[in-house]
XYZ file of C-alpha atoms in Angstrom:
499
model
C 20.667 -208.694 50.790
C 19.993 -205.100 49.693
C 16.175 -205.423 50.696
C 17.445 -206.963 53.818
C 19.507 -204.039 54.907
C 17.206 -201.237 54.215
C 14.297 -203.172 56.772
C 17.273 -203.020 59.297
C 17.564 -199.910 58.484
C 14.372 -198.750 58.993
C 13.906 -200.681 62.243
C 16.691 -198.842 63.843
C 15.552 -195.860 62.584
C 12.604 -196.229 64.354
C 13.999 -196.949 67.933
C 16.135 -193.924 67.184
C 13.243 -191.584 66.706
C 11.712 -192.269 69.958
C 15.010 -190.414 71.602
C 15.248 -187.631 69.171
C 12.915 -185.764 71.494
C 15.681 -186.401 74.432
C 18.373 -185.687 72.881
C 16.839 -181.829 71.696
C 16.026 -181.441 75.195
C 20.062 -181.742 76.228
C 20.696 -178.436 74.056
C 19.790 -176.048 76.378
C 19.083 -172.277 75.948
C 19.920 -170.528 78.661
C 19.006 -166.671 79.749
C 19.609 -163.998 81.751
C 17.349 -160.696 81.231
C 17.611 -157.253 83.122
C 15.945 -154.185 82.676
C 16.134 -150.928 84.877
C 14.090 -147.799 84.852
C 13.532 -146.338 88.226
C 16.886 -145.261 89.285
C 17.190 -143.193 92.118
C 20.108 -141.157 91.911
C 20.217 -140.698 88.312
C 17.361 -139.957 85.862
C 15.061 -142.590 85.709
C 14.158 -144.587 81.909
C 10.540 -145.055 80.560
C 11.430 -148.160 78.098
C 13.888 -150.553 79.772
C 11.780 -152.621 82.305
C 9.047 -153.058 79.163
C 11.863 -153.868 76.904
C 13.256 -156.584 79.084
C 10.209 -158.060 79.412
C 9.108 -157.852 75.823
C 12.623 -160.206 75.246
C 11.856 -162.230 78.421
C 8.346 -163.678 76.637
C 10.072 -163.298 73.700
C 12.728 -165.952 74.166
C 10.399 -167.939 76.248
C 8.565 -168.476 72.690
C 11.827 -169.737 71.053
C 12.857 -172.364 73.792
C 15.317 -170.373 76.516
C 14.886 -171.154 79.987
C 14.596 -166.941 80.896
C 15.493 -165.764 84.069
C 13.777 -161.914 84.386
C 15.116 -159.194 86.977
C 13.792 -156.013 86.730
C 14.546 -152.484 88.556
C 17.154 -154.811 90.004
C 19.828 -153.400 92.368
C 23.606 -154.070 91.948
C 23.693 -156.439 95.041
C 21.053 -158.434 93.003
C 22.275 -157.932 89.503
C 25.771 -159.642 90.910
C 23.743 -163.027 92.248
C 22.038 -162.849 88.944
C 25.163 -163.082 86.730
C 26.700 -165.481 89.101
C 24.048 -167.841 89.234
C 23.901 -167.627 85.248
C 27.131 -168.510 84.988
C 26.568 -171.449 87.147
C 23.461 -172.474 85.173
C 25.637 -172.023 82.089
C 28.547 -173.984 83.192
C 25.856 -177.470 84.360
C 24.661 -176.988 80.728
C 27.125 -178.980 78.825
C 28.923 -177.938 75.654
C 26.067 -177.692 73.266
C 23.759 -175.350 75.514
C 23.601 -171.530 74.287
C 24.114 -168.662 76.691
C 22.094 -165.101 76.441
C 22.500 -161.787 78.226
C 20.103 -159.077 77.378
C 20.489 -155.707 79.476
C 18.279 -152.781 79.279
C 19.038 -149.077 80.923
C 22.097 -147.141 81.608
C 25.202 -147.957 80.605
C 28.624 -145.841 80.685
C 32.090 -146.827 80.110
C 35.629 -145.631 81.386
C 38.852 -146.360 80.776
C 37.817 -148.318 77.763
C 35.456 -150.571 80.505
C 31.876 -150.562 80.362
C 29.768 -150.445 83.234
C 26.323 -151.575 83.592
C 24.257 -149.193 85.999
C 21.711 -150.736 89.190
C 19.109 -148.658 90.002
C 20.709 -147.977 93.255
C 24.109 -146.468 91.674
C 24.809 -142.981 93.134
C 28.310 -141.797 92.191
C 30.747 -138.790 93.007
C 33.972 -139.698 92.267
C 34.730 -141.849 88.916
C 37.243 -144.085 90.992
C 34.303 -145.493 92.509
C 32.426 -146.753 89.520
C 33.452 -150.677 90.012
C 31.970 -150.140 93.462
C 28.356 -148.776 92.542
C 28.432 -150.558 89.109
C 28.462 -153.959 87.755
C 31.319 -154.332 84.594
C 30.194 -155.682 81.553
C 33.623 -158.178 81.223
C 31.990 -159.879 84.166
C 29.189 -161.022 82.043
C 31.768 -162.160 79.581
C 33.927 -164.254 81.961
C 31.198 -165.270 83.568
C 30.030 -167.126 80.261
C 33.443 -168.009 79.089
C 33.855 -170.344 81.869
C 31.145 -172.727 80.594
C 33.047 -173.565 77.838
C 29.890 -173.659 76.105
C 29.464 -173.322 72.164
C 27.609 -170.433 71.211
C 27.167 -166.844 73.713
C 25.162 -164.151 72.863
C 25.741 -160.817 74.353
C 22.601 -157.901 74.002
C 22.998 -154.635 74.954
C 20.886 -151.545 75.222
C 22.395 -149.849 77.381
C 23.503 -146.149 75.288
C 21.170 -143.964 76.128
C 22.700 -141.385 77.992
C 25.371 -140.498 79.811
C 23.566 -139.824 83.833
C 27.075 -139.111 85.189
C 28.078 -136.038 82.679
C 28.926 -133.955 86.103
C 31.066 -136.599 87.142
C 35.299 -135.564 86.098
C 36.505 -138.383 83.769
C 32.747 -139.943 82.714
C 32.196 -137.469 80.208
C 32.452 -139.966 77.674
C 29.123 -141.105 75.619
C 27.895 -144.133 74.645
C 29.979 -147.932 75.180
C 33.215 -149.326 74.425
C 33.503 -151.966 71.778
C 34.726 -154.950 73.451
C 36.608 -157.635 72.752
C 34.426 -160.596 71.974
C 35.984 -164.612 73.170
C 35.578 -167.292 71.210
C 31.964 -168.616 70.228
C 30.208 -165.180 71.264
C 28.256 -163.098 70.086
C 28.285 -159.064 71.037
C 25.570 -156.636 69.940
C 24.977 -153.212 70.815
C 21.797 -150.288 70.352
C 24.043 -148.450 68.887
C 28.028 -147.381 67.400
C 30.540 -147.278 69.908
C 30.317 -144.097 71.705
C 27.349 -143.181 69.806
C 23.803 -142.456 72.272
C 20.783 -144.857 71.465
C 17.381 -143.717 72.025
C 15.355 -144.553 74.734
C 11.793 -144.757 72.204
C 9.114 -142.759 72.300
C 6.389 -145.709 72.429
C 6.497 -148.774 74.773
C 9.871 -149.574 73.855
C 13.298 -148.723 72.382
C 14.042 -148.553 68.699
C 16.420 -151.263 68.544
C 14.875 -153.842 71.261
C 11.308 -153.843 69.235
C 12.904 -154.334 65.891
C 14.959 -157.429 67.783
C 11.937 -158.866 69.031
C 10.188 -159.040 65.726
C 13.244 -160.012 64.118
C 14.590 -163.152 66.156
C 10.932 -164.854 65.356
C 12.503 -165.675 61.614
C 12.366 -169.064 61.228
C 15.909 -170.463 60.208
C 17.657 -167.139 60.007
C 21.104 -167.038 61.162
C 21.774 -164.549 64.246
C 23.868 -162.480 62.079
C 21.092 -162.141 59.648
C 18.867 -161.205 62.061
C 20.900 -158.484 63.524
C 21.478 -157.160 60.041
C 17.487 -156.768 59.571
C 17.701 -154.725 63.186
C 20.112 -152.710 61.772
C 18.602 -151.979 58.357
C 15.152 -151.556 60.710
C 16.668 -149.285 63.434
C 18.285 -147.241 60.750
C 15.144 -146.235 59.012
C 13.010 -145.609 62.256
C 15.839 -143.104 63.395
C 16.605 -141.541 59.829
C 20.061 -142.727 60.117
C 20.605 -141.183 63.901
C 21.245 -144.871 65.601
C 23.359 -147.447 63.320
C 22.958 -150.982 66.222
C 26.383 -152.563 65.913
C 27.864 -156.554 66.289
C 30.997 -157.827 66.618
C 31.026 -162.122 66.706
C 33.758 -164.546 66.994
C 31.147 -167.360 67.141
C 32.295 -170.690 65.640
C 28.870 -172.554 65.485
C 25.694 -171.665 63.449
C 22.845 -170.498 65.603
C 19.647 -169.288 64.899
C 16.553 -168.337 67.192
C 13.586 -169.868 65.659
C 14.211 -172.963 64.137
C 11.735 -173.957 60.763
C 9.090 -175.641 61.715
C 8.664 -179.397 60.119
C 5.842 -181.698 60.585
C 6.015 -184.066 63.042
C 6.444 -187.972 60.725
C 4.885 -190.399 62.051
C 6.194 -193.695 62.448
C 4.814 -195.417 59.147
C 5.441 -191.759 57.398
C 9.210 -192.023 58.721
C 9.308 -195.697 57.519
C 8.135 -194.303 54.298
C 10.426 -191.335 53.477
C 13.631 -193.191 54.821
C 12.461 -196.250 52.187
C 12.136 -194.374 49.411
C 15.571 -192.915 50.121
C 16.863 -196.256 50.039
C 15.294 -196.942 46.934
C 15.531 -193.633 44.633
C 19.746 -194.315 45.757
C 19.572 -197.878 44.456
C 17.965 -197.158 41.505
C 16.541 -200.885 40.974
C 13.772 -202.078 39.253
C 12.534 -204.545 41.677
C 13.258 -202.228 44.863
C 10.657 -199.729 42.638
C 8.394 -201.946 42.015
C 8.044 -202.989 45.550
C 7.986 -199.771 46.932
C 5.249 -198.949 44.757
C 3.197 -201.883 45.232
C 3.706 -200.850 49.691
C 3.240 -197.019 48.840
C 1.216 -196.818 45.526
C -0.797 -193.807 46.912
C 1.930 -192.082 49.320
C 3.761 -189.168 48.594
C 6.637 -190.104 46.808
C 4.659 -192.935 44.364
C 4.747 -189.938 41.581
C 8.345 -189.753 41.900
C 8.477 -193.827 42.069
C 6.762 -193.897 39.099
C 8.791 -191.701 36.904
C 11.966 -193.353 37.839
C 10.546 -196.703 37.530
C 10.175 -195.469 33.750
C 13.488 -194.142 33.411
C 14.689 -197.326 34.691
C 12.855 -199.443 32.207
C 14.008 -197.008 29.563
C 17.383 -197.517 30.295
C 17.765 -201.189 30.064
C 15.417 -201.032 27.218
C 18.077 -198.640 25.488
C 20.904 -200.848 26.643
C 19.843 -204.538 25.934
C 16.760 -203.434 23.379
C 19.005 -204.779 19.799
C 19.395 -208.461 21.476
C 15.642 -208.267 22.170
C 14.548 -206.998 18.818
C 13.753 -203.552 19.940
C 16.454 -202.061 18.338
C 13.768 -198.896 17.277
C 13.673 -197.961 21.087
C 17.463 -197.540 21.470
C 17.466 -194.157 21.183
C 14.551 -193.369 24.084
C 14.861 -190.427 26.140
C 13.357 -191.000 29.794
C 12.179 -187.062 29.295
C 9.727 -188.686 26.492
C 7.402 -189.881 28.650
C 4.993 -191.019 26.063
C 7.604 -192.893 24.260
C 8.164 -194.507 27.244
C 5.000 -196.024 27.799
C 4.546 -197.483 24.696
C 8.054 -199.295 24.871
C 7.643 -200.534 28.453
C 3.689 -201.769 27.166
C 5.767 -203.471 23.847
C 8.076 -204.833 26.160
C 5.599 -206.444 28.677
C 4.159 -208.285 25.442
C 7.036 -209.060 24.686
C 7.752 -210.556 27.893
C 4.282 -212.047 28.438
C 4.373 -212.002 32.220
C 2.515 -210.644 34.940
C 5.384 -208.879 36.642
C 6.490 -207.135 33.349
C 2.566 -205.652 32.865
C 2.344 -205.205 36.777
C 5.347 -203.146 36.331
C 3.570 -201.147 33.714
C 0.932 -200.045 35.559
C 2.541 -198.840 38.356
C 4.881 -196.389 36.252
C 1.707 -195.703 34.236
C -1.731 -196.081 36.414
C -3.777 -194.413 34.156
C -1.753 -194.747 30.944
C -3.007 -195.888 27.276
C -2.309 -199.390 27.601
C -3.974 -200.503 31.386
C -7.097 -201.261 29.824
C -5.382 -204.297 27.974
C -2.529 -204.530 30.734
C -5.660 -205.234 33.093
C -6.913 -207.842 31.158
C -3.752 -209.931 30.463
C -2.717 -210.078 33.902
C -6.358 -211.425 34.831
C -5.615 -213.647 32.200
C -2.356 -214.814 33.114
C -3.164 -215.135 36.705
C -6.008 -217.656 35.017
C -3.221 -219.545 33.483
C -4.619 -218.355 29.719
C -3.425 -215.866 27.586
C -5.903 -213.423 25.745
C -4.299 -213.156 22.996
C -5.137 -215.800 20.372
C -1.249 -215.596 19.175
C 0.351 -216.739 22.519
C -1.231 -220.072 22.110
C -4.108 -219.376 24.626
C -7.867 -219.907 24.788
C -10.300 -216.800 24.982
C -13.244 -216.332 26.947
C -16.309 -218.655 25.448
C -19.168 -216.569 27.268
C -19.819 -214.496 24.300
C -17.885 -215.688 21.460
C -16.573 -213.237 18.697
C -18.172 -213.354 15.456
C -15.881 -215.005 12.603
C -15.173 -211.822 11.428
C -16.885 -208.288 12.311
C -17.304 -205.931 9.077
C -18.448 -202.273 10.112
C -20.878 -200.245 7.408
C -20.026 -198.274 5.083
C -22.278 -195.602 5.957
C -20.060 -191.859 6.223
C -17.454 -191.403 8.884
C -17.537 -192.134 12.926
C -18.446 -189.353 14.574
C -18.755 -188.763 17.932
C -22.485 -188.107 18.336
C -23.840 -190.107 15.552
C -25.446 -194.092 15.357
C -23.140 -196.377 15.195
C -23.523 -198.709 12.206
C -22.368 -202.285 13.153
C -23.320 -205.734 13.367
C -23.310 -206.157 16.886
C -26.521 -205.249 18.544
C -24.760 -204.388 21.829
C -23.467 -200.851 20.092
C -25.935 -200.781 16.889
C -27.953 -197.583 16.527
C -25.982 -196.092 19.767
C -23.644 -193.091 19.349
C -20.316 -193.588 21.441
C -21.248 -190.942 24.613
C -24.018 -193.563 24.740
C -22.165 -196.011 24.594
C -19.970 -195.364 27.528
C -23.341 -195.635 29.868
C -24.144 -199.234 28.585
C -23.587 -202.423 30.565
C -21.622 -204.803 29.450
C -23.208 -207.892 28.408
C -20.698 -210.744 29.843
C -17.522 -210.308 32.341
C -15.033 -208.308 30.502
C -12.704 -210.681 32.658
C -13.494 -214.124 32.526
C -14.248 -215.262 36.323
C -15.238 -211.838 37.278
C -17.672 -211.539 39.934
C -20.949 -210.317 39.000
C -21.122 -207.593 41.320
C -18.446 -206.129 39.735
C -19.912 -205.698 36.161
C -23.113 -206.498 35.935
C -25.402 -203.693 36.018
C -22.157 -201.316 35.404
C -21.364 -198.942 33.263
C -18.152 -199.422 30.797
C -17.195 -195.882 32.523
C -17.757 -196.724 35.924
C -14.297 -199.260 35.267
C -12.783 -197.327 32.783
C -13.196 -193.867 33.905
C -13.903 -193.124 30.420
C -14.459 -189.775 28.705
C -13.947 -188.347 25.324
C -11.195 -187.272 25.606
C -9.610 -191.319 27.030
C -11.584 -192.745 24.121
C -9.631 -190.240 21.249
C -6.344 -191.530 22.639
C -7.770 -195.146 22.805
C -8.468 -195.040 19.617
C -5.313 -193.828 18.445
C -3.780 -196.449 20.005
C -5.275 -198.784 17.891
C -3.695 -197.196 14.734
C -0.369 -197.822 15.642
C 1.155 -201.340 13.826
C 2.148 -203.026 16.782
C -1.339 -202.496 18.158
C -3.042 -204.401 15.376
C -3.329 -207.646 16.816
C -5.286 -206.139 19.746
C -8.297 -205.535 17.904
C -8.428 -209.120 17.590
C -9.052 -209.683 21.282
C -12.321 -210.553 23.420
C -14.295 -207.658 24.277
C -17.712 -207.800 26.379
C -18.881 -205.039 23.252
C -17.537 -206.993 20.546
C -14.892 -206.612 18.565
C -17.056 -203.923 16.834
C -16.039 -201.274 19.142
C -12.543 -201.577 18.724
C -13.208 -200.969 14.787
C -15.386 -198.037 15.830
C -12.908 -196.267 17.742
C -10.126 -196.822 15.279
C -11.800 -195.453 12.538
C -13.098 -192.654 14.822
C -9.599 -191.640 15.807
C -8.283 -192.081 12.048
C -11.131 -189.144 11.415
C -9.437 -187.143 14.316
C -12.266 -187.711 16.913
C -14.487 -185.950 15.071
């Protein structure tokens, strides 16, 4: 039932992916960017025009649908906001409103007032007249009812109407910010920002580098402008936030590869499986993914797995000396899943082997007795099966006395398939019947022992170790297209330490 559900699973989960890419498209991120620099009636500004264009292509790059206005008067900087607003509100709930402004800025009253480049003003009654106010902005956004604002403001440069009786005041007001926005400023609340004396201002290049972060949270991005801003200005301009925002949000989300459908299938099965923790669920994801990306990890639990129900059941099945195995000892491990599989004398308990251990001590012989299972005949002599008659074993194989087993020196045995060879010679011979019996003849004659094997000297040592261990001592008993001979040979060269 288990296997069942995770294939429904996985079908709906790949229906679903085809209208992921739909339903991202419903978030929208919506913008609205001014800069002005060629005021008339007040002094004009090198930087904002370049500045609002720098964050127009900037927030192009990270998805927003920008709408630009430059050197824009206040008759057009009105239509803007309003048709922002109106953009906003058609957005839904989960689309993102931004406002960036760039150029002068004064407040009064506690109001802030964004400048046209057609403002021209005498008297300071007539500032909502020539100016646009900031808390438009605001309640134009708040009416979407939309989750996450963001409010940018460089506007503190200077103050153009100094002259002007009751607009002697520098710098913005700090305004109140609704729910789910975000309010950022050049600069300190009545504090002056500077204008830059490159391309553009202090605080909009740092932003523009900044927001390109992948995964950083908006306030952690306008804490890097900050810490940036404050360096560049030795301390002069401090850029300040204020947020009431409810929602994360961040600019530039991290970038993950695109899964395909079989790599989807994949990751969401081996979730499935690595939750189960089952032996046969392991087993069959290993025998679908054997070379994918998470057969390592398959592998190592399928070990653990086997450990544990080796530790649990092992004194009913006379393995009562593997009760206290740690899945950490890997090597442990092995040898009691391998003792286990003979135990078990089936194909499923040495397939299971070698997928938790592909290239481990035992697949040589794991190999061979599920070839010889699937033949319907045991290798082994002791589980009542017939071996191989191409080549029959001598009666018994005795090995000279003549020094130790070394490496590089002739071998001294009765066989004449290894007699007079040293073992790095041996390694290049052919074989001289099917080390399986049935075996194709494509696939060994003509071969090397390496070729299958993958052997080196450094496989052989812990080969022959193998073969000093107890419970390994019936295995020297078994066919081998070299004889028995070489299974001697590499015992008593590991016994020598692989001299």
């Amino acid at each position: 039932m288990r296997v069942l559900w995770t294939q429904v699973r996985l079908m709906v989960l790949a229906a679903a992916a085809a209208c992921w890419g739909v339903m991202a498209l419903a978030e929208e991120r919506l913008a609205l960017v001014i800069g002005n620099s060629a005021y008339g009636a007040v002094s004009p500004l090198d930087n904002p025009v370049r500045d609002a264009r720098l964050i127009a292509e900037t927030l192009e790059g990270l998805g927003f649908d920008v709408t630009l206005a430059a050197d824009a008067k206040q008759i057009d900087m009105k239509r803007a906001i309003a048709q922002f607003g109106r953009k906003l509100r058609g957005a839904g709930e989960d689309a993102t409103g931004l406002f960036y402004y760039a150029g002068h800025g004064v407040q009064s009253f506690g109001n802030n007032y964004l400048l046209p480049v057609d403002a021209a003003l005498e008297d300071a009654a007539d500032l909502d007249l020539v100016a646009v106010e900031a808390q438009s902005i605001l309640r134009q956004m708040a009416s979407a009812r939309n989750r996450t604002n963001i409010v940018i403001l460089d506007a503190c440069r200077n103050n153009p109407f100094e002259e002007v009786a009751d607009l002697n005041k520098s710098g913005l007001a700090e305004m109140k910010a609704p729910t789910g926005t975000f309010l950022a400023y050049a600069t300190a609340p009545g504090d002056v920002a500077l204008d830059g004396e490159g391309g553009n201002s202090p605080f909009t290049e740092a932003l523009a580098q900044e927001i390109k972060a992948p995964g950083r949270p908006v306030e952690q991005v306008f804490k890097e402008v900050r810490r940036t801003v404050l360096e560049q200005s030795s301390g002069r301009q401090t850029p300040w936030d204020t947020s009431s925002l409810i929602s994360d949000f961040v600019f530039a989300e991290v970038k993950r590869p695109v899964l395909s459908a079989v790599d989807l299938e994949e990751e969401e099965l081996w979730a499935s499986v690595s939750e189960a923790r089952d032996v046969v669920q392991t087993m069959l994801f290993l025998r679908g993914y054997g070379d994918g990306k998470f057969s390592g990890e398959a592998r190592t639990l399928l070990a653990e797995l086997v450990a544990e129900e080796l530790a649990e059941g092992g004194e009913s099945q006379n393995t009562g000396q593997m009760a206290a195995i740690e899945p950490s000892e890997m090597q442990d491990v092995e040898q009691a899943m391998f003792e286990a599989a003979q135990q078990e004398k089936s194909k499923a308990a040495f397939e299971a082997y070698l997928m938790a251990h592909p290239g481990g001590r035992y697949a040589e012989m794991a190999e061979m007795e599920i070839a010889a299972l699937a033949a319907g005949a045991s290798l082994d002599p002791e589980a009542g099966g017939e071996a191989p008659t191409a080549a029959p074993e001598p009666a018994a194989v005795e090995m000279a006395e003549v020094g130790p087993v070394t490496y590089a020196n002739p071998l001294h045995a009765d066989v004449p398939e290894i007699a007079g060879l040293t073992l790095a010679e041996v390694m290049t011979r052919s074989p001289s019947f099917p080390p399986i019996e049935g075996l194709p003849d494509s696939y060994w004659k003509d071969q090397s022992c390496s070729n299958c094997h993958q052997w080196t000297r450094e496989r052989l040592c812990t080969q022959g170790n193998t073969y000093l261990s107890l419970n390994m001592q019936r295995s020297l008993g078994k066919q081998h297209p070299f004889g028995g001979a070489l299974k001697q040979v590499l015992k008593s060269w590991a016994a020598g330490g692989c001299q």
